[in-house]
Short mmCIF file of C-alpha atoms in Angstrom, two decimals:
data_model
loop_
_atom_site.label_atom_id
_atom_site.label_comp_id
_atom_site.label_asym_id
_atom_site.label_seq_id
_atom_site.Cartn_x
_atom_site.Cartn_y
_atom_site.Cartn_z
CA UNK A 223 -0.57 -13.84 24.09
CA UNK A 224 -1.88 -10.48 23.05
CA UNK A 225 -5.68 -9.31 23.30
CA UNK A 226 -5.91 -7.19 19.93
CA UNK A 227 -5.22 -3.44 20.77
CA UNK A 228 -8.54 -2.62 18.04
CA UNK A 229 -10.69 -4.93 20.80
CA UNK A 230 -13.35 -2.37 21.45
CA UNK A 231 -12.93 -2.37 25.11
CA UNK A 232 -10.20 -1.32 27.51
CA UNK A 233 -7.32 -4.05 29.61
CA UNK A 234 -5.14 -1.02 30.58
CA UNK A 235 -5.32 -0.42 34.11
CA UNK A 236 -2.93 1.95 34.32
CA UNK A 237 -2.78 4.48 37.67
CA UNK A 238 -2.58 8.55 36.89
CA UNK A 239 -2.53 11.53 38.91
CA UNK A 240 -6.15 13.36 39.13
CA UNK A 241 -9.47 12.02 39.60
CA UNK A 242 -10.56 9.21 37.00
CA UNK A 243 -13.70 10.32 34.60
CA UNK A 244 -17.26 9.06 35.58
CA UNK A 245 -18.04 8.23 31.94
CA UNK A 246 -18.71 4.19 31.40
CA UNK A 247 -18.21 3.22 28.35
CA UNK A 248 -21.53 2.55 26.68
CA UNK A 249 -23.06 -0.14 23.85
CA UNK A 250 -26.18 -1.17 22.73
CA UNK A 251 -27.69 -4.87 23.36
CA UNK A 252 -28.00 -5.14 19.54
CA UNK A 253 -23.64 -4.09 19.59
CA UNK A 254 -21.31 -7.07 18.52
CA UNK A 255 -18.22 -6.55 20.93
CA UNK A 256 -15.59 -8.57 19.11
CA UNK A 257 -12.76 -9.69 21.00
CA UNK A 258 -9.70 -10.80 19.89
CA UNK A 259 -6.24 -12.58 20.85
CA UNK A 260 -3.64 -13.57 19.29
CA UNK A 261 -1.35 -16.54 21.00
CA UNK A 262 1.19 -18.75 19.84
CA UNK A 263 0.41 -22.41 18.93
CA UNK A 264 2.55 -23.15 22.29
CA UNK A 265 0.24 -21.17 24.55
CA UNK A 266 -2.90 -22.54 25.69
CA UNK A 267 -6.81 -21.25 24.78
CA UNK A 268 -6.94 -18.44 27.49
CA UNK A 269 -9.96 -18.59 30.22
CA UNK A 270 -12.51 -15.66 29.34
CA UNK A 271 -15.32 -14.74 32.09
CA UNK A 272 -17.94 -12.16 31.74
CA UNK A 273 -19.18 -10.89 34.88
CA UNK A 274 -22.93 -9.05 35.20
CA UNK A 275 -21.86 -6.76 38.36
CA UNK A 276 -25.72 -6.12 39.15
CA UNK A 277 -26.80 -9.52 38.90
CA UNK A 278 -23.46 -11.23 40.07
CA UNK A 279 -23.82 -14.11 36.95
CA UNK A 280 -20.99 -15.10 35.82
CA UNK A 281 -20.44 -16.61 31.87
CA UNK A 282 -17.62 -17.87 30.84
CA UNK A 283 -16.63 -17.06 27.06
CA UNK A 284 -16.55 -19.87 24.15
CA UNK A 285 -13.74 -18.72 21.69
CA UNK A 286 -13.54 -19.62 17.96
CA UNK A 287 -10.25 -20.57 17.15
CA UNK A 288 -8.68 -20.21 13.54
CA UNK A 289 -4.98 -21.34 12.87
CA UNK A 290 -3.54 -17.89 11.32
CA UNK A 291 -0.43 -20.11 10.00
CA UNK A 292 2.24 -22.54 11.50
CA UNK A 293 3.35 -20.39 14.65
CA UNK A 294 0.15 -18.23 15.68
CA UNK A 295 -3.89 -18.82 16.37
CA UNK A 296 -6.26 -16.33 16.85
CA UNK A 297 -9.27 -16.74 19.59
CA UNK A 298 -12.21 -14.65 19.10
CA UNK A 299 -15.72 -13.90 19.88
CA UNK A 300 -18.28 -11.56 20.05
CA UNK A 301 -20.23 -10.51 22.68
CA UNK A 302 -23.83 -9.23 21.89
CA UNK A 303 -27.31 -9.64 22.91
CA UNK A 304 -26.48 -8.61 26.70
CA UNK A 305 -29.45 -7.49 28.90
CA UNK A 306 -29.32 -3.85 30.36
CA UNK A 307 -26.45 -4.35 33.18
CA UNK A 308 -22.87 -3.36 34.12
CA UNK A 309 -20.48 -6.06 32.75
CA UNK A 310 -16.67 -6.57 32.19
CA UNK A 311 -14.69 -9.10 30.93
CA UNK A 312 -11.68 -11.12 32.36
CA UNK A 313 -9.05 -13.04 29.94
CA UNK A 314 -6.52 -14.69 32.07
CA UNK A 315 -5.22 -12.05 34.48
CA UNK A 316 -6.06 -9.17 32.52
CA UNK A 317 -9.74 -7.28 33.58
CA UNK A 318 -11.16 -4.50 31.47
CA UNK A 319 -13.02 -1.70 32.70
CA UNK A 320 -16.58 -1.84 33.44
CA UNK A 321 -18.80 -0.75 30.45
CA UNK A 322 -22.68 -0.50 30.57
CA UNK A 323 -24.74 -2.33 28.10
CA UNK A 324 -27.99 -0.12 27.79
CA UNK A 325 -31.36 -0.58 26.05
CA UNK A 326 -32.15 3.40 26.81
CA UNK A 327 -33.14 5.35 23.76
CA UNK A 328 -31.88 9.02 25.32
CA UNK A 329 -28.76 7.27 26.29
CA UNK A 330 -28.16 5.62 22.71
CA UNK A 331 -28.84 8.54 21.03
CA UNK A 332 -25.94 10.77 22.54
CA UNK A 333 -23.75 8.06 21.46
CA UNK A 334 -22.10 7.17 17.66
CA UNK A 335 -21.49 3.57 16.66
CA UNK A 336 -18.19 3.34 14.87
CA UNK A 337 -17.37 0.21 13.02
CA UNK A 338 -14.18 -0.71 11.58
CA UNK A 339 -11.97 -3.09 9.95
CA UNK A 340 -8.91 -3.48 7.21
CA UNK A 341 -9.26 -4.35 4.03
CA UNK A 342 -6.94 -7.29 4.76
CA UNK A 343 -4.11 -8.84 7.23
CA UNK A 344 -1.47 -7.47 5.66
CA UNK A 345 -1.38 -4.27 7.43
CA UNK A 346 -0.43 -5.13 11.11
CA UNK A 347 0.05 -7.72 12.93
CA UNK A 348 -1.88 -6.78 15.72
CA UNK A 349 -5.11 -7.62 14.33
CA UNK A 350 -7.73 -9.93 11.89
CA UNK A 351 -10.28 -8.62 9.80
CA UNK A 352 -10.59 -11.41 7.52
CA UNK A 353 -11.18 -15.00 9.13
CA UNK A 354 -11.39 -18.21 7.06
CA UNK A 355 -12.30 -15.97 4.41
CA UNK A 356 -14.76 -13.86 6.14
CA UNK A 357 -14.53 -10.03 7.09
CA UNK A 358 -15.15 -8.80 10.46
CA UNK A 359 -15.52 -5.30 11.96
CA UNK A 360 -15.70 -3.96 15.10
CA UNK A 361 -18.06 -1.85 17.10
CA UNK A 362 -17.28 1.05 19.21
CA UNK A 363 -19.70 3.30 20.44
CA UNK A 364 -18.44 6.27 21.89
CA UNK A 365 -20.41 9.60 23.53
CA UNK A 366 -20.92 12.33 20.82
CA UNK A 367 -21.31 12.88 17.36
CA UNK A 368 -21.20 15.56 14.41
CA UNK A 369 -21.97 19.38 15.25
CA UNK A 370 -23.12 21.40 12.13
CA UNK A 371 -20.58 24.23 13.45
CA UNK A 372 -18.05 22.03 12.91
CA UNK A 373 -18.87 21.80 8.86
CA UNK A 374 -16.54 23.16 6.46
CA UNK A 375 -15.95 22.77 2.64
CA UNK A 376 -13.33 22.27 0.05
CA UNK A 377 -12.68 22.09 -3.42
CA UNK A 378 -10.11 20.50 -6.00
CA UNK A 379 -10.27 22.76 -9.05
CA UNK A 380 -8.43 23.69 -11.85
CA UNK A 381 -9.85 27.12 -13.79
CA UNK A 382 -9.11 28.82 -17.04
CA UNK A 383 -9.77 32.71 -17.16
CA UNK A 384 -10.62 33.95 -20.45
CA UNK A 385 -9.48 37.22 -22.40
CA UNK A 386 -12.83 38.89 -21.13
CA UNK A 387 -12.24 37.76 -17.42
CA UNK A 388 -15.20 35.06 -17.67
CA UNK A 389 -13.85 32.24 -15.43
CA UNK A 390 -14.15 28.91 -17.29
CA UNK A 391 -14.38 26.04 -14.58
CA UNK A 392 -12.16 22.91 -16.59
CA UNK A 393 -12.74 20.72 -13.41
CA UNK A 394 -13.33 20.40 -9.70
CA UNK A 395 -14.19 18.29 -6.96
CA UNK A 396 -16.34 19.49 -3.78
CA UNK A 397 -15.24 17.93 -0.25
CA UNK A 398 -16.68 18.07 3.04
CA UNK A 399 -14.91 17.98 6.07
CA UNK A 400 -16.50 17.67 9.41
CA UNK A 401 -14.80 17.47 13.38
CA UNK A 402 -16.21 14.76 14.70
CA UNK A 403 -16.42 15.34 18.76
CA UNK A 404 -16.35 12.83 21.40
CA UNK A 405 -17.18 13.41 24.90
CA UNK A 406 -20.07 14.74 26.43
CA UNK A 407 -20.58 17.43 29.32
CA UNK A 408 -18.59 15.00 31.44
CA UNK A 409 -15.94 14.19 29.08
CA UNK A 410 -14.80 10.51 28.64
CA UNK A 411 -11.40 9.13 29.66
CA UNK A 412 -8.17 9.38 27.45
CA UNK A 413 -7.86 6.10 26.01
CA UNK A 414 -11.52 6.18 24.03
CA UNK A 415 -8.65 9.08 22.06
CA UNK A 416 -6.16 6.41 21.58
CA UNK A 417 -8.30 4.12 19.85
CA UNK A 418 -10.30 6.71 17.84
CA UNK A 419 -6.59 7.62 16.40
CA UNK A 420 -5.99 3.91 16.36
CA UNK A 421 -9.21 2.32 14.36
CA UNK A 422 -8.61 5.78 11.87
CA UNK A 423 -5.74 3.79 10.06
CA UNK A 424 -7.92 1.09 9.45
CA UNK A 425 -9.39 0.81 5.45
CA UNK A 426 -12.98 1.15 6.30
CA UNK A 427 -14.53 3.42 9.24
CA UNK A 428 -18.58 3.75 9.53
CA UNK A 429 -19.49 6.21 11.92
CA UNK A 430 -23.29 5.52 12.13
CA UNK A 431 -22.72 3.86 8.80
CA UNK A 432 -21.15 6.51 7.05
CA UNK A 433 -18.37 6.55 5.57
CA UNK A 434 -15.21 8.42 6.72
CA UNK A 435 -11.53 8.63 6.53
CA UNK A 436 -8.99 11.14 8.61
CA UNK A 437 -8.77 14.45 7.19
CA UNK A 438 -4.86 14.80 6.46
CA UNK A 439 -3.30 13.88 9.09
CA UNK A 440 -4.85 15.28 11.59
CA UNK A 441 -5.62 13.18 14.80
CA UNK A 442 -7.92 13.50 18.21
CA UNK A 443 -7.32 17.38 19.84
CA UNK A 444 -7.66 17.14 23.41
CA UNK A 445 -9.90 19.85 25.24
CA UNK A 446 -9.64 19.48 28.99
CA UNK A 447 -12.75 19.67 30.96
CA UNK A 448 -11.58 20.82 34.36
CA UNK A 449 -8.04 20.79 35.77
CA UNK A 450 -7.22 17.38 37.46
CA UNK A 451 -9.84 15.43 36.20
CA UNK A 452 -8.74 12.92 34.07
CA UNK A 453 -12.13 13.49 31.28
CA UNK A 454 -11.93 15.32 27.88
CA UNK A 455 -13.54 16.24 25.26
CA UNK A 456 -11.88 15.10 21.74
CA UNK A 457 -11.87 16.54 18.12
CA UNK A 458 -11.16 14.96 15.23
CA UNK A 459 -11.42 16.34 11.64
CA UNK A 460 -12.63 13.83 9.28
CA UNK A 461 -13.71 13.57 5.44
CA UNK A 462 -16.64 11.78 4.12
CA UNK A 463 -15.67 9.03 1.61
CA UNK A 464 -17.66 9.74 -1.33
CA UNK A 465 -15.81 7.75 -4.39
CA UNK A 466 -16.17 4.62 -3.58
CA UNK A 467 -15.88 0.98 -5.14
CA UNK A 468 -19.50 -0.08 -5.31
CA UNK A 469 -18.77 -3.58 -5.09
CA UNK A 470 -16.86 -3.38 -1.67
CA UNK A 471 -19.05 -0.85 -0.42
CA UNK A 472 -22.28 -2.74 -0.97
CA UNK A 473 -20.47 -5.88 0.68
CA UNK A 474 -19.50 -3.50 3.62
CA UNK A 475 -23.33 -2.13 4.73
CA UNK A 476 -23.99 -5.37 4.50
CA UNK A 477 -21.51 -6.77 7.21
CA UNK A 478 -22.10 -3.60 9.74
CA UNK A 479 -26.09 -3.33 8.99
CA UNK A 480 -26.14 -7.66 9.55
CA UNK A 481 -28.97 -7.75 6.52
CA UNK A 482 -28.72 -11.26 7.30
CA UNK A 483 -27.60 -14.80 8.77
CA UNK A 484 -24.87 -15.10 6.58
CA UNK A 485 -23.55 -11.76 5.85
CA UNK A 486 -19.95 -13.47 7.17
CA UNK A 487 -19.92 -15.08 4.03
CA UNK A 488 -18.09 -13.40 0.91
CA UNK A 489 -16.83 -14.59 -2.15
CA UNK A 490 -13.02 -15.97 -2.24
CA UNK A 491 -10.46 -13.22 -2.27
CA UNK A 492 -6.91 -14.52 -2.16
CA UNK A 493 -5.36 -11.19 -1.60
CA UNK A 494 -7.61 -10.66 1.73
CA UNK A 495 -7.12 -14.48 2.98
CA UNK A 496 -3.64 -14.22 3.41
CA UNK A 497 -2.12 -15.04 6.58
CA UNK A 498 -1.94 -12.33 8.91
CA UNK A 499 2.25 -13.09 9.97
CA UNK A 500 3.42 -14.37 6.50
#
């Protein structure tokens, strides 16, 4: 059994030297926290609890199950709709960290929501983005956002300089390139990096429902706050996705903006229902 490593919240427990950063992760009751593991058809449906810290109520989790193919099944769910509390969430003998589900407006607003998901289950084998024929993302809301200092432009071009120096423009293409930071004045621990440079290989990343993709190959710069604590601040360049398959993208805002009951549902599309270990 594996919990999906793109599961927006954190099972790694691991110890390090220094003092652990005060930041809790943060989502909004409106947030869908999907959760995902993948176990063998020989394993049995793992036990999920959610535990409310401030009230002490406990929930235990009802997964959906979906038969991936002859060997693996996939258990998932999403969490959303939490009141204002401290929470975390127990699957089997694994605990994540405590995150903070907050209805706060000034709280909210020094966060991003970051959605994400592949364009199909070819690409690892870590994780599902299309179920039964419908496409999931995920939602990760980390502290920060866009600075307009950290703005700047680029151009594809190709010129033609005539016999009386007049500069004849034959074609270009404007970009915009902007370093997206994460971590406030108290920085946030080191694995929000890893999965920033993690959910960046997926197809389709929203931050605040915009469109982006990793500049190059560039990936989260670390900044250290102070010297033996264990909180940073993050950089990351990224480019706005501008031409863009209308189709797809209108199916997309959608799915993260939830116009609707049913925006699950999509239209057939062999190539993204195959099986994710073929």
């Amino acid at each position: 059994m594996i919990i999906s490593p793109f599961t927006p919240l954190f099972f790694d427990l691991h110890k390090s030297d220094g003092i652990d950063s005060r930041y809790i992760q943060l989502f909004a009751p409106t947030d869908r926290i999907l959760v995902e593991v993948i176990r063998t058809v020989n394993e049995n449906t793992p036990v999920a609890v959610l535990r409310n810290h401030i009230s002490g109520v406990e929930q235990h989790i009802l997964w959906n199950s979906w038969q991936m193919n002859d060997t693996d099944i996939l258990d998932f769910h999403e969490i959303t709709g939490l009141s204002d509390g401290c929470y975390s969430l127990t699957i089997g003998d694994k605990e994540s960290r405590h995150f903070r589900v907050t209805s706060v407006v000034e709280d909210l607003n020094a966060t991003t929501l970051i959605q994400y998901c592949m364009k199909n289950n070819k690409q690892r084998q870590d994780v599902v983005s299309w179920i039964d024929g419908m496409q999931y993302f995920f939602d990760f809301r980390v502290p920060g956002g866009f600075k307009d200092k950290g703005w700047s432009f680029g151009v594809d071009n190709e010129q033609f300089v005539t016999d009386l120096s007049d500069i004849i423009e034959l074609y270009a293409t404007d970009s915009t390139i902007k370093t997206f930071t994460m971590g406030t004045n108290i920085g946030c621990p080191i694995w929000f990096a890893e999965l920033l440079n993690r959910l960046l290989c997926c197809s389709y990343v929203y931050f605040d429902g915009v469109r982006y993709a990793r500049k190059d190959t560039s990936v989260p710069e670390l900044n250290e706050q102070m010297e033996g604590l264990n909180s940073f601040v993050f950089n990351q360049q990224l480019q706005k996705v501008n031409n863009i398959n209308a189709t797809i993208e209108n199916a997309n805002q959608a799915i993260i903006r939830r116009v609707s009951s049913e925006y699950r549902s999509t239209e057939t599309d062999t190539d993204n229902m195959n099986l994710l270990i073929n």
